[in-house]
Every structure is written in structure tokens, then in C-alpha cells.
């Protein structure tokens, strides 16, 4: 075992959009495979077959949860990898042919930076601004950006910073009618809101295990049957040659165990989030802004602006009390950066800089809400 420094468990963990603790059932499932099932799923003898059965049963569970076919699910090493595979896989045939792709301007870096990278292969990347009018995300900036050279649109289903749900299904209906492939990054939506591939009308969809109480380093990409797809990784026939490499069977079984439990505590999570926000309004009145409160959003996320305050400082003060929250993007929690989605959506800098994200999970408790409110009353 590496010499890992000991760390103190946080007293209150409200950063579940960054990652989630594994559920006991997930740990049991992973432990079982680690103990009993070391076989390579490609081997023909019995322990290989057992691993293959575990793998395929897990594929069935993930497929059912998304309303997909098992053959449409490819296991990957993360949500980031799923996004990379989707964008590369769909645009590869069009490299240096004058084609373009359209993404929203609030995508996670897994999509945003991959799209930038694809520009070096001659795929122009256009970023549609996410604009709100009458409590709705406007579709027109996306529709105006696609043309007859657009080969792919990628639009996230739920934003990691505010939980905002984008009108992906409506957008994709329009783009499909024009023969454009459609990808959605559902990493933050899956397990929190209903995610069914048929409703979304998508060709490609990414999920990640560690956002739903599964293990880190496991994801999946839905690739609709018949969608032209080119592999990013080469070297074997695993995952139908779409993602070669001996499969992470324990991690995949852990993902499936987590998927089996999604949706179980949605009312509890929503209730905590609503309770937290109503207490914020009560105690801070006009001194706080709850971003995207009136818009469709995931039930677990509160993005709270304390105008004029320094979010990084607040975060450190919360940490001193054993409370974990975040300022900006999930994967940047440690980086203490300015909240970029909010800035891109026109939130003034003095509010964006003073914004904290609290993200709840099925393991969060009412007493934690009250304690965080008390601490905030002292430090803000
Ligand atoms: N997409 C979104 C919207 C995310 O929030 C994240 C992680 O925060 C990712 C992709 C990346 O997922 P992973 O951490 O599994 O690479």
C-alpha cells in the first residue's frame, strides 16, 4: 500500500457534483469481484466466463436504466473519456473537410477542450451562448449556428455548476431533422433526473460512475445502434472494438450496482435542497442570489451567490468547520477559480466570484442543512 497521508473525514460533505461516496452495496459488489473474480473476461475457461457474465449483466443494467439496448453501451474509463470518444468518434471521418461542430458555451472541459483540440484536425468548433429569456433557455443561438456543414452538436443535459437543465430533447429533434449527429453529456443529469435516450433523441450520451455513488475511473458511452463511430483507442476487440483494453470488471460491476439504486431518494434530496434554499432566503434575504432557481434544474444543486464576497475565502472558512462545498466547476473544486458558467451566462463578476455550489446526495441529512446555515450566518 502506498504511504498515503491520513485524512479527516469531512463532517458535512455537500460537494456531490464533484464526486460521491460509494454506497455499501457498491463496495460489496466491487469487493466480490476483487476477491472472487480476477478472470479476464476474454478468456474461454470458467473464471473468464464468470467475469464475462458479470460484465454483460452490468451492461444490461446500465442499458435498462437508459432505455437502451445492451449492445449500445460501451464501458469507458471516465465521463471525460466518454465525451472524448463521442466527439472524436463522430467527427473523425470529416477531418480536414471544411466541416464544423456546435457545442454550448457552458460545457464541461471534457467537451469544451476536446472540441478545441478537434479544431487542429480541421473541425471548426462553434460555441452557442446559453441565454435565458422568460425563464427558458433559448434555442435560437444553437439553431442559428448550425449549417449544412455541421456534423455534430454536443449539448450537456445538466450543468455541473448550477444544475441547469438544457432543452436537449427539443434541440436534438430539430438537428436530427437536418441529419446532424447529437451528443449529450449526461454526467450530471444521470441519477438525478430522468435520462432516457429515446426521450432525448440522442445518438451519443455520456455518463460517469463516481457521480452516482459508484467508483471513480469508470464511465459509459451510449452509442445508438447504426451510428457511424470511430474508435479513439486501438489494440483489441474488447467493447466491440470501440474501447479496446481489458475491461475494469470490478469498476463496471460497481457502476451497475450504483445504477441499480438511482432515483431511490429523489424526494429526500429535493426536500433538503429546497429547505436549504428557503432558509438562505429567510436569513440572508436580498444578500443572496440563488442562481437558476426558477429554471428547470437537477434536484440536488444549489448555486448561491453572496454578492461582493470572495467565494474562495468562504470555501476555506467552511472547510475549517469541516464543510465541503465548491466554488466553480466540479473538477476544479481545488483550483478555487472564478465560476465560469455564471460569467459566460452574464452574471456580473462580483456575484460570480462570491458564488458557492452546494450539492446534496441521498446521504445528506436535515441536520447538516441546519448546521451549514448556522455556519454561513457566522462567516458571510
Ligand atoms: N461532464 C460533466 C458535466 C462533469 O461534471 C464531469 C465531472 O465533473 C465530467 C464530465 C467528467 O467526468 P469524470 O470525472 O468521470 O471524468
Coordinates of C-alpha atoms and ligand atoms in Angstrom, one line a residue:
X1 CA 0.0 0.0 0.0
X2 CA 1.4 3.4 -0.9
X3 CA 2.3 5.7 2.1
X4 CA -0.9 7.8 1.9
X5 CA -1.3 10.6 4.5
X6 CA -4.2 10.1 6.8
X7 CA -7.1 12.5 6.3
X8 CA -10.0 13.5 8.4
X9 CA -13.5 12.7 7.1
X10 CA -15.4 15.9 6.4
X11 CA -18.2 16.5 8.9
X12 CA -20.5 17.6 6.2
X13 CA -20.0 16.8 2.6
X14 CA -22.0 18.9 0.2
X15 CA -19.9 18.7 -2.9
X16 CA -21.6 15.7 -4.5
X17 CA -21.4 17.2 -8.0
X18 CA -17.6 16.8 -7.7
X19 CA -17.8 13.2 -6.6
X20 CA -19.9 11.0 -4.3
X21 CA -19.0 8.5 -1.6
X22 CA -19.6 4.9 -2.7
X23 CA -22.6 3.1 -1.3
X24 CA -22.1 0.0 0.8
X25 CA -23.8 -2.1 -1.9
X26 CA -21.3 -0.8 -4.5
X27 CA -18.3 -1.6 -2.2
X28 CA -19.7 -5.1 -1.7
X29 CA -20.1 -5.7 -5.4
X30 CA -16.6 -4.4 -6.2
X31 CA -15.2 -6.4 -3.2
X32 CA -16.8 -9.6 -4.5
X33 CA -15.2 -9.2 -7.9
X34 CA -11.8 -8.3 -6.4
X35 CA -11.9 -11.3 -4.1
X36 CA -13.5 -13.9 -6.4
X37 CA -13.5 -12.8 -10.0
X38 CA -10.0 -11.9 -11.2
X39 CA -10.5 -13.7 -14.5
X40 CA -10.1 -11.9 -17.8
X41 CA -13.5 -11.7 -19.5
X42 CA -11.9 -12.6 -22.8
X43 CA -10.6 -15.9 -21.5
X44 CA -12.5 -19.0 -22.5
X45 CA -12.2 -21.0 -19.3
X46 CA -14.6 -20.8 -16.4
X47 CA -13.3 -17.9 -14.4
X48 CA -13.1 -15.9 -17.6
X49 CA -16.7 -16.8 -18.4
X50 CA -17.7 -15.7 -14.9
X51 CA -16.1 -12.3 -15.4
X52 CA -17.8 -12.0 -18.8
X53 CA -21.2 -12.8 -17.3
X54 CA -20.6 -10.1 -14.6
X55 CA -19.6 -7.7 -17.4
X56 CA -22.6 -8.4 -19.6
X57 CA -25.1 -8.4 -16.7
X58 CA -23.7 -5.0 -15.7
X59 CA -24.1 -3.8 -19.3
X60 CA -27.8 -4.9 -19.2
X61 CA -28.4 -2.9 -16.0
X62 CA -26.9 0.3 -17.4
X63 CA -28.7 -0.2 -20.7
X64 CA -32.1 -0.7 -19.0
X65 CA -31.6 2.4 -16.9
X66 CA -31.1 4.5 -20.0
X67 CA -33.8 2.7 -22.1
X68 CA -31.1 1.5 -24.4
X69 CA -30.0 -1.9 -25.8
X70 CA -27.0 -3.6 -24.2
X71 CA -25.1 -3.5 -27.5
X72 CA -25.5 0.3 -27.4
X73 CA -23.4 0.6 -24.2
X74 CA -19.6 0.9 -24.3
X75 CA -17.8 1.0 -20.9
X76 CA -15.1 3.6 -20.6
X77 CA -12.6 4.9 -18.1
X78 CA -14.5 8.1 -17.1
X79 CA -17.1 10.6 -18.1
X80 CA -14.2 12.6 -19.7
X81 CA -13.2 9.6 -21.8
X82 CA -16.8 9.1 -22.9
X83 CA -17.0 12.7 -24.0
X84 CA -13.7 12.5 -25.9
X85 CA -14.8 9.3 -27.6
X86 CA -18.1 10.7 -28.6
X87 CA -16.7 13.9 -30.1
X88 CA -13.7 12.2 -31.8
X89 CA -15.7 9.2 -32.9
X90 CA -18.4 11.2 -34.6
X91 CA -16.2 13.8 -36.3
X92 CA -13.2 11.6 -37.4
X93 CA -14.5 10.9 -41.0
X94 CA -14.8 14.6 -41.6
X95 CA -11.3 15.8 -40.6
X96 CA -9.9 18.5 -42.9
X97 CA -13.1 18.6 -45.0
X98 CA -14.4 22.0 -44.1
X99 CA -17.0 20.7 -41.5
X100 CA -18.0 22.1 -38.2
X101 CA -19.5 21.1 -34.8
X102 CA -21.6 23.1 -32.4
X103 CA -21.4 22.9 -28.6
X104 CA -22.9 25.1 -25.9
X105 CA -20.6 27.6 -24.3
X106 CA -21.1 26.2 -20.8
X107 CA -19.9 22.6 -21.5
X108 CA -17.6 20.9 -19.0
X109 CA -13.9 21.0 -20.2
X110 CA -14.3 17.3 -21.1
X111 CA -16.3 18.5 -24.1
X112 CA -15.1 22.1 -24.4
X113 CA -11.4 21.4 -24.6
X114 CA -11.9 18.3 -26.7
X115 CA -13.8 20.4 -29.2
X116 CA -10.9 22.9 -29.2
X117 CA -8.5 20.0 -29.8
X118 CA -10.6 18.8 -32.8
X119 CA -10.0 22.2 -34.4
X120 CA -6.4 21.1 -35.1
X121 CA -7.9 18.4 -37.4
X122 CA -9.9 21.0 -39.3
X123 CA -13.3 20.6 -37.4
X124 CA -14.4 24.2 -36.8
X125 CA -15.9 24.5 -33.3
X126 CA -18.7 26.9 -32.7
X127 CA -19.9 27.6 -29.2
X128 CA -23.5 28.7 -28.8
X129 CA -24.2 31.0 -25.9
X130 CA -26.7 29.8 -23.3
X131 CA -29.2 32.6 -23.0
X132 CA -32.2 32.8 -20.8
X133 CA -35.4 34.6 -21.6
X134 CA -38.8 34.3 -19.8
X135 CA -37.3 31.6 -17.6
X136 CA -36.4 29.5 -20.6
X137 CA -33.1 28.6 -22.3
X138 CA -33.2 30.0 -25.8
X139 CA -32.9 27.5 -28.6
X140 CA -32.2 30.1 -31.3
X141 CA -28.4 30.6 -30.6
X142 CA -27.9 26.9 -31.3
X143 CA -30.2 26.9 -34.3
X144 CA -28.5 29.9 -35.8
X145 CA -25.1 28.3 -35.6
X146 CA -25.7 25.1 -37.4
X147 CA -25.5 25.0 -41.2
X148 CA -25.2 22.3 -43.9
X149 CA -21.5 21.7 -42.9
X150 CA -22.4 20.9 -39.3
X151 CA -21.7 17.2 -38.5
X152 CA -22.2 17.1 -34.7
X153 CA -23.9 19.0 -32.0
X154 CA -22.9 18.4 -28.3
X155 CA -25.0 19.9 -25.6
X156 CA -24.9 19.0 -21.9
X157 CA -28.1 17.8 -20.2
X158 CA -27.4 19.3 -16.8
X159 CA -24.8 21.9 -16.0
X160 CA -22.3 20.9 -13.3
X161 CA -22.1 24.3 -11.6
X162 CA -25.8 25.3 -11.3
X163 CA -27.7 22.1 -12.2
X164 CA -29.4 24.0 -15.0
X165 CA -31.2 21.5 -17.4
X166 CA -30.8 22.4 -21.0
X167 CA -33.6 21.7 -23.6
X168 CA -31.6 19.0 -25.2
X169 CA -34.6 16.9 -26.4
X170 CA -36.1 19.9 -28.3
X171 CA -32.8 20.9 -29.8
X172 CA -32.0 17.4 -30.9
X173 CA -35.4 17.0 -32.6
X174 CA -34.5 19.9 -34.8
X175 CA -30.9 18.8 -35.5
X176 CA -31.9 15.3 -36.3
X177 CA -34.3 16.5 -38.9
X178 CA -31.2 18.1 -40.6
X179 CA -29.2 14.8 -40.4
X180 CA -26.8 16.1 -37.7
X181 CA -25.4 13.7 -35.1
X182 CA -26.3 14.6 -31.5
X183 CA -24.3 14.0 -28.3
X184 CA -25.2 14.9 -24.8
X185 CA -23.0 14.9 -21.7
X186 CA -25.4 13.5 -19.1
X187 CA -22.8 13.0 -16.4
X188 CA -24.5 15.5 -14.0
X189 CA -28.1 14.6 -15.0
X190 CA -28.0 10.8 -14.8
X191 CA -29.1 9.5 -11.5
X192 CA -30.6 12.9 -10.6
X193 CA -33.2 13.5 -13.3
X194 CA -34.9 11.2 -15.8
X195 CA -32.5 10.2 -18.5
X196 CA -34.0 8.1 -21.3
X197 CA -32.2 8.0 -24.7
X198 CA -35.5 7.8 -26.6
X199 CA -36.9 10.9 -25.0
X200 CA -33.7 12.8 -25.7
X201 CA -33.4 11.7 -29.3
X202 CA -29.6 11.5 -28.9
X203 CA -27.1 9.4 -30.8
X204 CA -24.4 9.5 -28.2
X205 CA -24.7 10.0 -24.4
X206 CA -22.0 10.1 -21.7
X207 CA -22.3 9.0 -18.0
X208 CA -19.8 8.6 -15.1
X209 CA -20.0 6.2 -12.2
X210 CA -18.5 8.3 -9.4
X211 CA -21.2 11.0 -9.7
X212 CA -23.8 8.4 -8.7
X213 CA -22.1 6.7 -5.7
X214 CA -20.1 4.4 -7.9
X215 CA -16.4 4.0 -8.2
X216 CA -14.0 6.6 -9.8
X217 CA -12.4 5.8 -13.2
X218 CA -15.5 4.2 -14.8
X219 CA -17.9 5.6 -17.3
X220 CA -20.1 4.6 -20.2
X221 CA -20.9 5.9 -23.6
X222 CA -24.3 5.2 -25.2
X223 CA -23.9 4.8 -29.0
X224 CA -27.2 4.5 -30.7
X225 CA -27.4 1.4 -33.0
X226 CA -26.4 2.3 -36.5
X227 CA -24.5 5.4 -35.6
X228 CA -21.2 5.7 -37.5
X229 CA -18.4 5.6 -34.9
X230 CA -14.6 5.6 -35.0
X231 CA -12.6 4.3 -32.1
X232 CA -10.2 6.7 -30.3
X233 CA -8.2 3.8 -28.7
X234 CA -6.9 0.8 -30.6
X235 CA -5.4 -2.5 -29.7
X236 CA -8.0 -5.2 -29.1
X237 CA -11.6 -6.4 -29.7
X238 CA -13.0 -5.5 -26.3
X239 CA -16.1 -3.4 -26.1
X240 CA -16.9 -4.3 -29.7
X241 CA -13.5 -2.8 -30.7
X242 CA -14.9 0.6 -29.7
X243 CA -12.8 0.8 -26.5
X244 CA -10.1 -1.8 -26.5
X245 CA -8.3 -2.8 -23.4
X246 CA -9.0 -5.5 -20.8
X247 CA -12.2 -4.3 -19.0
X248 CA -12.2 -2.9 -15.5
X249 CA -14.7 -5.6 -14.4
X250 CA -14.8 -4.7 -10.7
X251 CA -15.4 -1.0 -11.6
X252 CA -18.0 -1.8 -14.1
X253 CA -19.9 -4.1 -11.7
X254 CA -19.6 -1.2 -9.2
X255 CA -21.2 1.1 -11.7
X256 CA -24.0 -1.3 -12.3
X257 CA -24.6 -1.6 -8.5
X258 CA -24.8 2.2 -8.3
X259 CA -27.1 2.4 -11.3
X260 CA -29.5 -0.1 -9.6
X261 CA -30.0 2.4 -6.8
X262 CA -30.5 5.6 -8.7
X263 CA -33.8 7.5 -8.2
X264 CA -34.4 5.9 -4.8
X265 CA -34.1 9.0 -2.7
X266 CA -35.0 11.8 -5.1
X267 CA -37.7 13.3 -2.9
X268 CA -35.3 13.4 0.1
X269 CA -32.6 15.1 -1.9
X270 CA -35.0 17.7 -3.4
X271 CA -36.5 18.3 0.0
X272 CA -33.1 19.1 1.5
X273 CA -32.1 21.4 -1.3
X274 CA -35.5 23.3 -1.1
X275 CA -35.2 23.5 2.7
X276 CA -31.6 24.8 2.4
X277 CA -32.7 27.5 -0.1
X278 CA -35.7 28.6 1.8
X279 CA -33.5 29.0 4.9
X280 CA -31.0 31.0 2.9
X281 CA -33.8 33.3 1.7
X282 CA -35.1 33.7 5.3
X283 CA -31.7 34.5 6.9
X284 CA -29.9 36.3 4.1
X285 CA -32.8 37.9 2.3
X286 CA -31.5 40.2 -0.5
X287 CA -27.9 39.4 0.3
X288 CA -28.0 36.1 -1.6
X289 CA -28.9 35.1 -5.1
X290 CA -29.9 31.5 -5.9
X291 CA -28.8 31.0 -9.5
X292 CA -31.3 29.4 -11.9
X293 CA -33.9 28.9 -9.1
X294 CA -36.8 29.5 -11.5
X295 CA -35.4 27.3 -14.2
X296 CA -35.6 23.6 -14.7
X297 CA -32.6 22.1 -12.8
X298 CA -31.4 19.0 -11.1
X299 CA -32.9 18.5 -7.6
X300 CA -29.6 18.3 -5.7
X301 CA -27.8 21.5 -6.7
X302 CA -27.8 25.0 -5.1
X303 CA -25.6 27.6 -6.7
X304 CA -25.6 30.5 -4.2
X305 CA -24.2 34.0 -4.9
X306 CA -23.1 36.2 -2.0
X307 CA -22.6 39.4 -3.9
X308 CA -19.3 41.2 -3.1
X309 CA -17.9 38.2 -1.1
X310 CA -14.9 36.2 -2.0
X311 CA -16.1 32.6 -2.7
X312 CA -12.6 31.2 -2.2
X313 CA -12.4 32.7 1.3
X314 CA -15.9 31.4 2.2
X315 CA -14.9 28.0 1.0
X316 CA -11.8 28.0 3.2
X317 CA -13.8 29.1 6.2
X318 CA -16.4 26.4 5.5
X319 CA -13.6 23.8 5.2
X320 CA -12.2 24.9 8.6
X321 CA -15.6 23.9 10.0
X322 CA -15.5 20.5 8.2
X323 CA -17.9 21.5 5.5
X324 CA -17.1 20.7 1.9
X325 CA -18.7 22.8 -0.9
X326 CA -17.2 24.2 -4.1
X327 CA -16.8 27.4 -6.0
X328 CA -16.7 26.7 -9.7
X329 CA -16.7 23.6 -11.9
X330 CA -16.8 20.2 -10.2
X331 CA -13.5 19.0 -11.4
X332 CA -11.9 22.4 -10.5
X333 CA -13.0 22.4 -6.9
X334 CA -9.5 22.5 -5.6
X335 CA -8.4 25.2 -8.0
X336 CA -10.5 28.0 -6.5
X337 CA -11.2 29.5 -9.9
X338 CA -13.8 32.1 -10.8
X339 CA -17.2 30.4 -11.6
X340 CA -17.0 30.3 -15.4
X341 CA -20.5 29.1 -16.3
X342 CA -22.0 32.0 -14.5
X343 CA -19.7 34.5 -16.1
X344 CA -20.5 33.1 -19.5
X345 CA -24.2 33.4 -18.8
X346 CA -23.8 37.1 -18.0
X347 CA -23.7 37.0 -14.2
X348 CA -21.7 40.1 -13.0
X349 CA -18.2 39.3 -11.8
X350 CA -18.8 40.4 -8.2
X351 CA -21.6 37.9 -7.9
X352 CA -19.9 35.1 -9.8
X353 CA -16.8 35.4 -7.6
X354 CA -18.9 35.2 -4.5
X355 CA -20.8 32.1 -5.6
X356 CA -20.7 28.8 -3.8
X357 CA -22.1 25.5 -5.0
X358 CA -23.7 23.1 -2.5
X359 CA -24.6 19.8 -4.0
X360 CA -26.6 17.2 -2.0
X361 CA -26.9 13.5 -2.2
X362 CA -29.0 10.7 -0.7
X363 CA -26.6 10.6 2.2
X364 CA -27.1 14.2 3.1
X365 CA -29.1 15.0 6.2
X366 CA -31.5 17.6 7.5
X367 CA -29.2 18.4 10.5
X368 CA -26.4 19.1 8.0
X369 CA -28.5 21.7 6.3
X370 CA -29.2 23.5 9.6
X371 CA -25.5 23.4 10.6
X372 CA -24.3 24.8 7.2
X373 CA -26.9 27.6 7.5
X374 CA -25.6 28.4 11.0
X375 CA -22.0 28.5 9.8
X376 CA -22.9 30.6 6.8
X377 CA -24.7 33.1 9.1
X378 CA -21.5 33.5 11.0
X379 CA -19.0 33.8 8.2
X380 CA -20.9 35.7 5.5
Ligands
LIG1 N1 -19.0 16.1 -17.6 C1 -19.6 16.8 -16.6 C2 -20.8 17.6 -16.8 C3 -19.0 16.7 -15.3 O1 -19.5 17.4 -14.3 C4 -17.8 15.9 -15.2 C5 -17.1 15.9 -13.9 O2 -17.3 16.7 -13.0 C6 -17.3 15.2 -16.3 C7 -18.0 15.3 -17.5 C8 -16.1 14.3 -16.2 O3 -16.4 13.1 -15.6 P1 -15.2 12.2 -15.0 O4 -14.8 12.9 -13.7 O5 -15.8 10.9 -14.8 O6 -14.1 12.2 -16.0

